[in-house]
Short mmCIF file of C-alpha atoms in Angstrom, two decimals:
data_model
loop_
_atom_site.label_atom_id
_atom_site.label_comp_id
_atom_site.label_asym_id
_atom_site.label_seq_id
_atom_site.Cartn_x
_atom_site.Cartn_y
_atom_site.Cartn_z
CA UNK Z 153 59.59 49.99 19.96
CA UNK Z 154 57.46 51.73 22.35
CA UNK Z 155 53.73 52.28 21.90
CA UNK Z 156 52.23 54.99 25.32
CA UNK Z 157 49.48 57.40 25.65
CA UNK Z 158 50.27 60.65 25.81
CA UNK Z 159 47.65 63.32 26.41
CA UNK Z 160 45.18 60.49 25.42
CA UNK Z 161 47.15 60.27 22.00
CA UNK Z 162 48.81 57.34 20.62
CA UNK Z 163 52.70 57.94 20.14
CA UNK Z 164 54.86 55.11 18.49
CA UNK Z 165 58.96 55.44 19.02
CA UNK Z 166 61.70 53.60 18.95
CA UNK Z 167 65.22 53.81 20.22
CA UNK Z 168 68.91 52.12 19.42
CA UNK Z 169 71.93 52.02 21.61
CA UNK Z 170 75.13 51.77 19.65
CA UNK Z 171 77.80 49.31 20.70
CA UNK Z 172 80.71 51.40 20.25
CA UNK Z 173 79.22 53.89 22.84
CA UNK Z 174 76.91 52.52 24.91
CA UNK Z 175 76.51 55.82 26.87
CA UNK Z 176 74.79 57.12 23.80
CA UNK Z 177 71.02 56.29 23.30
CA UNK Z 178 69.10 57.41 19.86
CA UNK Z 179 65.39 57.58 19.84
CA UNK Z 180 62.99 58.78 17.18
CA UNK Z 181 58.95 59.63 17.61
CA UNK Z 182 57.11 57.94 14.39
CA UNK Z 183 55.23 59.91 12.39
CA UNK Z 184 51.67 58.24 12.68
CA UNK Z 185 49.62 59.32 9.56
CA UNK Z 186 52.52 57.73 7.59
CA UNK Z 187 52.25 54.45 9.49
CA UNK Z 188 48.41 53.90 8.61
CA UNK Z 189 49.25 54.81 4.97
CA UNK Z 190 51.83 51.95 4.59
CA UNK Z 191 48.89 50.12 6.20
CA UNK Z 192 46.63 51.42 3.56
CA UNK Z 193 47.63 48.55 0.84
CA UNK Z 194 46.87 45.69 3.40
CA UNK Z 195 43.36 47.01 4.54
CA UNK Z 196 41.24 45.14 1.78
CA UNK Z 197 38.73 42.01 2.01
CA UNK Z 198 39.42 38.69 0.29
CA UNK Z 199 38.47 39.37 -3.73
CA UNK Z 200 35.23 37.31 -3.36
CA UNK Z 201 33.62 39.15 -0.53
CA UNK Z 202 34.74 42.69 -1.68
CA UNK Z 203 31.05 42.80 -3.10
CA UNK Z 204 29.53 41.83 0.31
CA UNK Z 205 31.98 43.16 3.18
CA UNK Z 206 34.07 46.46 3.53
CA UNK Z 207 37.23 45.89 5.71
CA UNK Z 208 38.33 49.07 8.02
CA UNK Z 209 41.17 49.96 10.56
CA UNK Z 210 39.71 51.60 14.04
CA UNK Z 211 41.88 53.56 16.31
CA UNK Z 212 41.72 53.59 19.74
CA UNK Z 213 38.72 56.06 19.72
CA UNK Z 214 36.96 53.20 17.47
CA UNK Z 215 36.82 55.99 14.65
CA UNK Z 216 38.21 54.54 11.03
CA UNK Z 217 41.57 55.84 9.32
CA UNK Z 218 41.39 53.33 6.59
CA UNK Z 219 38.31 51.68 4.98
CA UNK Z 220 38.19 50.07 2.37
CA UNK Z 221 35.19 50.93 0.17
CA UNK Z 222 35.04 54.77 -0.35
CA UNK Z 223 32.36 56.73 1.03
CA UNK Z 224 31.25 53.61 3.17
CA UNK Z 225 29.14 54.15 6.56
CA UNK Z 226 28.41 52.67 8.98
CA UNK Z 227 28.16 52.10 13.15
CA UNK Z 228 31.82 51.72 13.68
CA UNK Z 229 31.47 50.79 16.95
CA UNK Z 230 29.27 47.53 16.18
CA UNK Z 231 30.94 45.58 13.63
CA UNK Z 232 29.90 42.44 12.27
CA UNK Z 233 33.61 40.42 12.96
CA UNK Z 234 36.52 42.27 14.92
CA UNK Z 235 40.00 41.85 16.10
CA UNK Z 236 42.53 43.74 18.04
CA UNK Z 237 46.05 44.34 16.05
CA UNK Z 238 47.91 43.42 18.98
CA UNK Z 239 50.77 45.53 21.06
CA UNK Z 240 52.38 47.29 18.15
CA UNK Z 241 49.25 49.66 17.83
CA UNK Z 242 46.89 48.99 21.55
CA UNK Z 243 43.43 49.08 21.24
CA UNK Z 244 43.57 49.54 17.09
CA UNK Z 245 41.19 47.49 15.71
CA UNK Z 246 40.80 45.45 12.05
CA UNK Z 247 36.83 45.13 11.53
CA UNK Z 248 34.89 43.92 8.66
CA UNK Z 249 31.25 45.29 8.19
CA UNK Z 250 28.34 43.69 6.25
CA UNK Z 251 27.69 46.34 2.85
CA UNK Z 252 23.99 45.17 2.72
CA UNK Z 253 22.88 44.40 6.48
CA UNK Z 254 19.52 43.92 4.80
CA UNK Z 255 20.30 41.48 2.52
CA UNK Z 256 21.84 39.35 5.39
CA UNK Z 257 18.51 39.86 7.59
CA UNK Z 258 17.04 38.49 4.33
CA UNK Z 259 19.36 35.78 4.37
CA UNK Z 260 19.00 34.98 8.04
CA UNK Z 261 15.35 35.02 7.64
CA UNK Z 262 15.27 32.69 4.58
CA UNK Z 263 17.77 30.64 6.49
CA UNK Z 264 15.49 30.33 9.65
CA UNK Z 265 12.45 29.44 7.18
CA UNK Z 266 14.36 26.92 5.47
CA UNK Z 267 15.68 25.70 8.68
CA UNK Z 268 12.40 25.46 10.43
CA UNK Z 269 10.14 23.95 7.71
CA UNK Z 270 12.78 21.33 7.39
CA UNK Z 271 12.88 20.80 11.26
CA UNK Z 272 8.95 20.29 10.38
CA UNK Z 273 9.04 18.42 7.42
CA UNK Z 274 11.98 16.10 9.89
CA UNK Z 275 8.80 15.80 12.73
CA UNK Z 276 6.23 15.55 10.29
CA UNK Z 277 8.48 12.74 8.65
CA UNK Z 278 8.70 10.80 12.20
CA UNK Z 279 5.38 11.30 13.54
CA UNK Z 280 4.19 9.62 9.98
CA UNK Z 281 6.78 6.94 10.16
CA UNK Z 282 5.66 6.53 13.74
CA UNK Z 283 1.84 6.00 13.11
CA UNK Z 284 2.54 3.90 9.95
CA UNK Z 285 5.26 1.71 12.10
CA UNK Z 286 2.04 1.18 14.71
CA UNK Z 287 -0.26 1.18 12.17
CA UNK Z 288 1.57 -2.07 10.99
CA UNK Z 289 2.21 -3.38 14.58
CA UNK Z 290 -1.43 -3.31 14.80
CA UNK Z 291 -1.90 -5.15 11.47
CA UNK Z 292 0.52 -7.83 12.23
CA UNK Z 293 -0.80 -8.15 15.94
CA UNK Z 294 -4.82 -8.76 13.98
CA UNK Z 295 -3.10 -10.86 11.43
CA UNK Z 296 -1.65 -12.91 13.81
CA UNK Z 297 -4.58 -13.60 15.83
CA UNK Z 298 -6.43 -14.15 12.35
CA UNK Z 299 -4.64 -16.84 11.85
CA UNK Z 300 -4.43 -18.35 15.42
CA UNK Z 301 -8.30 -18.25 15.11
CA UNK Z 302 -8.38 -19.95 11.22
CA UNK Z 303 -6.26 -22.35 12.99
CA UNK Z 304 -8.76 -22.85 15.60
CA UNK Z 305 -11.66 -23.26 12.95
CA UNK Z 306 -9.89 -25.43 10.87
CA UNK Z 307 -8.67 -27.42 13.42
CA UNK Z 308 -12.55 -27.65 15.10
CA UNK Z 309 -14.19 -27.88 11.46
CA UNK Z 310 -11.59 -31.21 10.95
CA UNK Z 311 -12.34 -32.19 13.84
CA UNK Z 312 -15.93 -32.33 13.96
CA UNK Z 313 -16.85 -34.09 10.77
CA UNK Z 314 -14.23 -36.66 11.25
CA UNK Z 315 -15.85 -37.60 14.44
CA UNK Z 316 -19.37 -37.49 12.41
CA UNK Z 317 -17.53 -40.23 9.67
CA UNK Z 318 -15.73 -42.11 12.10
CA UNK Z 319 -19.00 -42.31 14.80
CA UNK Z 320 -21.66 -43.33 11.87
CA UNK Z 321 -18.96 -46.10 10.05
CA UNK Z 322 -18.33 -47.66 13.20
CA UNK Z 323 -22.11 -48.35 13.79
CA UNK Z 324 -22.38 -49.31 9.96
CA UNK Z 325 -19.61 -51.46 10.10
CA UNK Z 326 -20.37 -53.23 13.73
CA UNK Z 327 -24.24 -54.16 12.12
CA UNK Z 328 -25.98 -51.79 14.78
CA UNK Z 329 -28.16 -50.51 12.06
CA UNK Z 330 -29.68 -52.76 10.34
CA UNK Z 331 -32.88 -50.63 8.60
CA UNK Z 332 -32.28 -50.02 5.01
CA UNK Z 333 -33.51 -46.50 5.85
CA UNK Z 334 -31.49 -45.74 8.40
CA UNK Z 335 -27.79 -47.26 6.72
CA UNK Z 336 -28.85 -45.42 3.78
CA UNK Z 337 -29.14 -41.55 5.56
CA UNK Z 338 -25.70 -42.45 7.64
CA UNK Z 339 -24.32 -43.16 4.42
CA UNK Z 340 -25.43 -40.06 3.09
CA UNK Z 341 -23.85 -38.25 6.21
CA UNK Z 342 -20.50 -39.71 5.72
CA UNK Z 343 -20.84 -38.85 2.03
CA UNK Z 344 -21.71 -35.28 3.08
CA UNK Z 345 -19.45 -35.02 5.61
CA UNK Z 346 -16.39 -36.27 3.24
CA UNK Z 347 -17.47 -33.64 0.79
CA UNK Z 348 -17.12 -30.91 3.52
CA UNK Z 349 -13.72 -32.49 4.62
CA UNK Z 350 -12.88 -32.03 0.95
CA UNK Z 351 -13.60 -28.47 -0.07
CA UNK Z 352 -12.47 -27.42 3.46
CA UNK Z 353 -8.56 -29.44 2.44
CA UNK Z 354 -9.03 -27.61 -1.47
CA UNK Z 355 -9.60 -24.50 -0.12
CA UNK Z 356 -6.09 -24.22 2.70
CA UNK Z 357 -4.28 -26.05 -0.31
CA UNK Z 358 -5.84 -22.80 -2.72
CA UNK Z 359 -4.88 -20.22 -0.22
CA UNK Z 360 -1.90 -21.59 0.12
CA UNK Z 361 -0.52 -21.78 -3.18
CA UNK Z 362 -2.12 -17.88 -4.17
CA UNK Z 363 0.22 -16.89 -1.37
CA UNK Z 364 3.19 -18.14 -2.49
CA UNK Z 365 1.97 -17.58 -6.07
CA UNK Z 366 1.65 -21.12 -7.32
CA UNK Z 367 -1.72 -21.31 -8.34
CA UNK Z 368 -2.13 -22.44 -12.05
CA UNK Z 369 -5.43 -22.11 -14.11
CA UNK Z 370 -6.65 -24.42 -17.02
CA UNK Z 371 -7.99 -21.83 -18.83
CA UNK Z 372 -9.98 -23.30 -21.89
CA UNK Z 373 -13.69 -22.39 -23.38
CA UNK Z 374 -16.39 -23.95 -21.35
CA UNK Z 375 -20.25 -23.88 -20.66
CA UNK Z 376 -21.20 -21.67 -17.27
CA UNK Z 377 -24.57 -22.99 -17.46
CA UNK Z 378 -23.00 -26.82 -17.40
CA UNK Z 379 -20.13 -25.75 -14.78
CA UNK Z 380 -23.06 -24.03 -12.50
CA UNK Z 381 -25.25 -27.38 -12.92
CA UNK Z 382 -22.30 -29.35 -12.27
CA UNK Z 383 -22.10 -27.34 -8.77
CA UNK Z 384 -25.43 -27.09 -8.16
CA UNK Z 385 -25.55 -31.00 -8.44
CA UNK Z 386 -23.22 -31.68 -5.96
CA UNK Z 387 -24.41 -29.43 -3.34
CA UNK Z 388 -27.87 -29.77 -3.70
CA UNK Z 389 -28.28 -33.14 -1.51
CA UNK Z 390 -26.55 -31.22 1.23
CA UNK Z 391 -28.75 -28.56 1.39
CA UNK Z 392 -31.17 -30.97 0.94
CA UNK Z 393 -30.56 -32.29 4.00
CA UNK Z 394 -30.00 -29.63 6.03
CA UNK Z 395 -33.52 -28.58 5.37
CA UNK Z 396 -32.89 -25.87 3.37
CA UNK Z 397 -35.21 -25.14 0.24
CA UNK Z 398 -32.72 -25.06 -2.64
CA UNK Z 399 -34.01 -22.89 -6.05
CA UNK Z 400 -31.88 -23.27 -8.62
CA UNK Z 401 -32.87 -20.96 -12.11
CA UNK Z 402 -30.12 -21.96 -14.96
CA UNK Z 403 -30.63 -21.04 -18.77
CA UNK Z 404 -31.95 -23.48 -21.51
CA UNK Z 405 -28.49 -22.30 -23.57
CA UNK Z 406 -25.05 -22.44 -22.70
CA UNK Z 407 -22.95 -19.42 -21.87
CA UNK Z 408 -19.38 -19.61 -23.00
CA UNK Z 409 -16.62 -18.43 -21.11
CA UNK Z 410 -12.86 -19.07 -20.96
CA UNK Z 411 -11.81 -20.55 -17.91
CA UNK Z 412 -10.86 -23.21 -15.56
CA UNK Z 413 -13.92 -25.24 -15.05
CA UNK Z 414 -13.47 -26.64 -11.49
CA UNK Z 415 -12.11 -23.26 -10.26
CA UNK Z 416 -15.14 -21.65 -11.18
CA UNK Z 417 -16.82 -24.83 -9.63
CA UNK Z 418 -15.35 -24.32 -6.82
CA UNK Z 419 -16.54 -20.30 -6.38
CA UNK Z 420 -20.26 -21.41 -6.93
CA UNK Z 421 -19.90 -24.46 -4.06
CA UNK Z 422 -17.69 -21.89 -2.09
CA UNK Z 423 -20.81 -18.73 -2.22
CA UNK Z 424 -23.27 -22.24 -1.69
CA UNK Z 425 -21.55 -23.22 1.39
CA UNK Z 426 -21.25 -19.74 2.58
CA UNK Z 427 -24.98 -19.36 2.18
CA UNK Z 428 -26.06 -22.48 3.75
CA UNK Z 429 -23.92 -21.40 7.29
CA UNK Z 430 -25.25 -18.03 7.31
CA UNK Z 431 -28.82 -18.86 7.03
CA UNK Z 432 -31.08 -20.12 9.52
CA UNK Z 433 -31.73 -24.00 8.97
CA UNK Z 434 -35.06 -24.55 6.61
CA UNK Z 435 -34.72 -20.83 5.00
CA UNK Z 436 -34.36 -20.48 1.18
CA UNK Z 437 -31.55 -20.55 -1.30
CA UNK Z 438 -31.55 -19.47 -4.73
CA UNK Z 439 -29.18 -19.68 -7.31
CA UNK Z 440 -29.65 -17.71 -10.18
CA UNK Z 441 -27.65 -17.25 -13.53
CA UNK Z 442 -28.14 -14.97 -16.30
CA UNK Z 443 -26.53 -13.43 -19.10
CA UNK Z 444 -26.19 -9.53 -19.00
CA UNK Z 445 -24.85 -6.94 -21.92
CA UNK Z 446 -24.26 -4.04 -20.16
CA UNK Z 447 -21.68 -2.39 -19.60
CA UNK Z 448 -19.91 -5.19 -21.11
CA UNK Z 449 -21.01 -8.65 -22.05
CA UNK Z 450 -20.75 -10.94 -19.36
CA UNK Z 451 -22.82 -13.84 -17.11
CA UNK Z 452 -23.41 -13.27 -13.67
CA UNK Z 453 -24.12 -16.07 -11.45
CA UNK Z 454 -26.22 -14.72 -7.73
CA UNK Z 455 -26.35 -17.03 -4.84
CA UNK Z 456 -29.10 -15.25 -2.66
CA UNK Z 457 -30.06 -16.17 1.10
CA UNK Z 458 -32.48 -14.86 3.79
CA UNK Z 459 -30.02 -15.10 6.62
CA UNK Z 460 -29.21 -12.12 8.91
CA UNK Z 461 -27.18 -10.39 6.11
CA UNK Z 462 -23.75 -9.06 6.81
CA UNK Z 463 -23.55 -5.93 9.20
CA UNK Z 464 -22.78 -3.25 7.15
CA UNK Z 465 -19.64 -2.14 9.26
CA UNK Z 466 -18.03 -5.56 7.85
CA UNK Z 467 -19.00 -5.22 4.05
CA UNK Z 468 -16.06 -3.99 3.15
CA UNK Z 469 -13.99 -6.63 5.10
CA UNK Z 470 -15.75 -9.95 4.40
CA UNK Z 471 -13.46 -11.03 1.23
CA UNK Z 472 -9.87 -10.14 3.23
CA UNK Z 473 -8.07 -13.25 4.40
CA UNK Z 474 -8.85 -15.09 7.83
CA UNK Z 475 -11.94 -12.35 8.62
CA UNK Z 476 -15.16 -13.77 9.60
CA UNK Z 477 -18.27 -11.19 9.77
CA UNK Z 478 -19.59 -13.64 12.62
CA UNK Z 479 -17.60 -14.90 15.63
CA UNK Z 480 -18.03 -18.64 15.03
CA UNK Z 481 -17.03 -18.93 18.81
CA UNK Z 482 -19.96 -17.02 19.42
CA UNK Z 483 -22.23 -18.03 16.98
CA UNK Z 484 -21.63 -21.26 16.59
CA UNK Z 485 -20.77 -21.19 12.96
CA UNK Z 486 -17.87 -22.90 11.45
CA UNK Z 487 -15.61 -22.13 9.18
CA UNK Z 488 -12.10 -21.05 8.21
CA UNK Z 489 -12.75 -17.60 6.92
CA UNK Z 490 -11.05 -18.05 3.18
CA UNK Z 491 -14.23 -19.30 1.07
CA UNK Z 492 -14.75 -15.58 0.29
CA UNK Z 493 -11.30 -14.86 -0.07
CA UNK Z 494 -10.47 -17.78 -2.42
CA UNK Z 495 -13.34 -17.36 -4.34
CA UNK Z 496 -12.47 -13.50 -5.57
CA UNK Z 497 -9.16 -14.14 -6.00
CA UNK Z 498 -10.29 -16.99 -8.40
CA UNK Z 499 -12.92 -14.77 -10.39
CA UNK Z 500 -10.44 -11.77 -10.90
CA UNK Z 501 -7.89 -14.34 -12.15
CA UNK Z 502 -10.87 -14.88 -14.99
CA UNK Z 503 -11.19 -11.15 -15.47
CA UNK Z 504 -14.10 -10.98 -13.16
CA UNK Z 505 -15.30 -10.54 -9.71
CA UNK Z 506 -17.33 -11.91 -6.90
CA UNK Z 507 -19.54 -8.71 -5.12
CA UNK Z 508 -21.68 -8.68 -2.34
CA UNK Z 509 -24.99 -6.68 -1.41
CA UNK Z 510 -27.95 -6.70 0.64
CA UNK Z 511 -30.52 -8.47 -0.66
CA UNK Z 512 -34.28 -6.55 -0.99
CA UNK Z 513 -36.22 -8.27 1.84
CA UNK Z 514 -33.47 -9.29 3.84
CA UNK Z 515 -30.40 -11.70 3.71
CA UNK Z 516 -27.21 -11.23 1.94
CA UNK Z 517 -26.72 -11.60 -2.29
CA UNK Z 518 -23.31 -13.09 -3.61
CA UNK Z 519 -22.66 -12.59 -7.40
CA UNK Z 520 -19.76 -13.78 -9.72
CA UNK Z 521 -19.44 -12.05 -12.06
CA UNK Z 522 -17.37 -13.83 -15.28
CA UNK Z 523 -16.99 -12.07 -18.87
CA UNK Z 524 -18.48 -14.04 -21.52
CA UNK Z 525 -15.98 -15.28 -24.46
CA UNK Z 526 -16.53 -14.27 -27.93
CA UNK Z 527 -18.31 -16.48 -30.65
CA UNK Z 528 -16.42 -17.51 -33.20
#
């Protein structure tokens, strides 16, 4: 087979030497129209993409002689996917061209939406896995120096009334003092200062079994009014004696609740001692309870101060774990920074609550609030 150009025209022939007389060459010039119509039969797309794509064959002038889809146009010479035949017929051309270029500019744009809002939806993903990553570095980096500061308090608050005890039994028990008056105040420090040592133990021991969710409650009906007396009671000659003026208001009647008695024993001693180390020495406390219907029936017990008050950037922030509103390192106040915390987590245990706001005049207002159990 020979495929040449003659007068710019395509000419296909062939040619065959016979054996028997070699001398003798036969050659033939193919008849091109019929050539492209025993091509006609092969010039067809795949059966799904008939619908989308018409298939053509392109001379060598890039003009069709077979197409596939009748009546089809199009810009022959820019066709979405071609190929060459090969040397059989040079420079003829199989080319496939989109039916609907508009629908595939529709595609492509939908494509390039779809593409880009999921490239933002991928950056928007890591730029909010990135600040919520740092967001928790930065809350593990506080927590931790939370508690490397609770472990400084606790470890100064031990320290301090152990060397109180240990300071004022030594001189009892060596016979230094030997006025009545005298042994009986040092006996009231020690007794004041084991107390302190106490509820400073019970409270780490609280936190740490709410953490680890250990905590159990003897929840049975009991008298606020004799639980808040019972509190009052034991704190009183410690305020007492740190010069504070201590106003206690309970009702004649008892209010029944359901609850654990010493943990709600422990809130009132817990907002007491919080009051007493937030106000100035010789200021007044009051402790207040009451019975309120509305919204719902329930007693609320106040615990009011005229101490600075908490700044108002740290309201929302006193009751979380290990926080202190006042730099104790600064201020000189002690304390461990869970009285607040442990004492919340205790009243919503009971259904209730322990809130905080600024008192009218000045100082800072504490109230549990517990709901009141139904009479039989």
């Amino acid at each position: 087979m020979l495929a040449r150009f003659l007068q710019n025209k395509l000419k296909l022939m062939f040619w065959h030497r016979l054996d028997s007389h070699p001398d003798f060459i036969f050659g033939a010039q193919l008849n091109l129209s019929r050539v492209v119509d025993g091509l006609r039969d092969l010039v067809q797309a795949d059966p799904e993409l008939r619908e989308a794509i018409a298939v053509a064959l392109l001379d060598d002038n890039a003009k069709p002689v077979v197409i596939s889809r009748n009546g089809f146009q199009a810009n022959w010479k820019r066709p979405f996917v071609a190929t060459e035949i090969g040397d059989a017929l040079p420079h003829w051309e199989i080319a496939a061209y989109i039916v609907d270029p508009a629908a595939l500019t529709r595609a492509v744009c939908i494509a390039n939406i779809t593409i880009g809002l999921l490239i933002a939806v991928l950056m928007l993903t890591i730029v909010i896995g990135s600040l919520l990553i740092v967001r928790n570095l930065n809350s593990e980096l506080k927590l931790a120096r939370q508690k490397t500061d609770f472990v400084s308090n606790v470890s100064h608050e031990l320290k301090t009334p152990l060397t109180s005890i240990r300071m004022f039994s030594e001189l009892l028990a060596e016979g230094r003092v030997t006025e009545p008056a005298k042994q009986k105040s040092y006996l009231n420090i020690i007794t004041a200062e084991a107390a302190r040592l106490t509820r400073l133990i019970n409270n780490v021991l609280d936190f740490s079994r709410m953490e680890s969710g250990e905590k159990k409650y003897n929840f049975q009906p009991c008298d606020l009014t004799e639980v808040a007396s019972s509190a009052v009671e034991t704190f009183r000659p410690h305020l007492e004696a740190g010069g504070f003026e201590f106003d206690c208001m309970l009702p004649d009647g008892a209010i029944p609740v359901r609850g654990d008695a010493d943990a709600l024993s422990q809130i009132i001693v817990n907002l007491l001692s919080n009051a007493e180390k937030y106000s100035n020495g010789g200021k007044k406390i009051t402790l207040q309870l009451a019975q309120n219907q509305s919204p719902l029936p329930h007693a609320e017990v106040k615990v009011m101060d005229r101490g600075p008050g908490v700044p108002r950037d740290c309201a929302g922030k006193i009751f979380e774990k290990f926080y202190r509103a006042h730099d104790s390192l600064s201020s000189g106040i002690q304390g461990s920074g869970l009285g607040l915390t442990i004492a919340r987590q205790i009243a919503r245990a009971h259904g209730g609550d322990v809130v905080y706001e600024l008192r009218e005049g000045g100082g800072s207002c504490f109230s549990l609030r517990i709901p009141v159990a139904a009479t039989p």
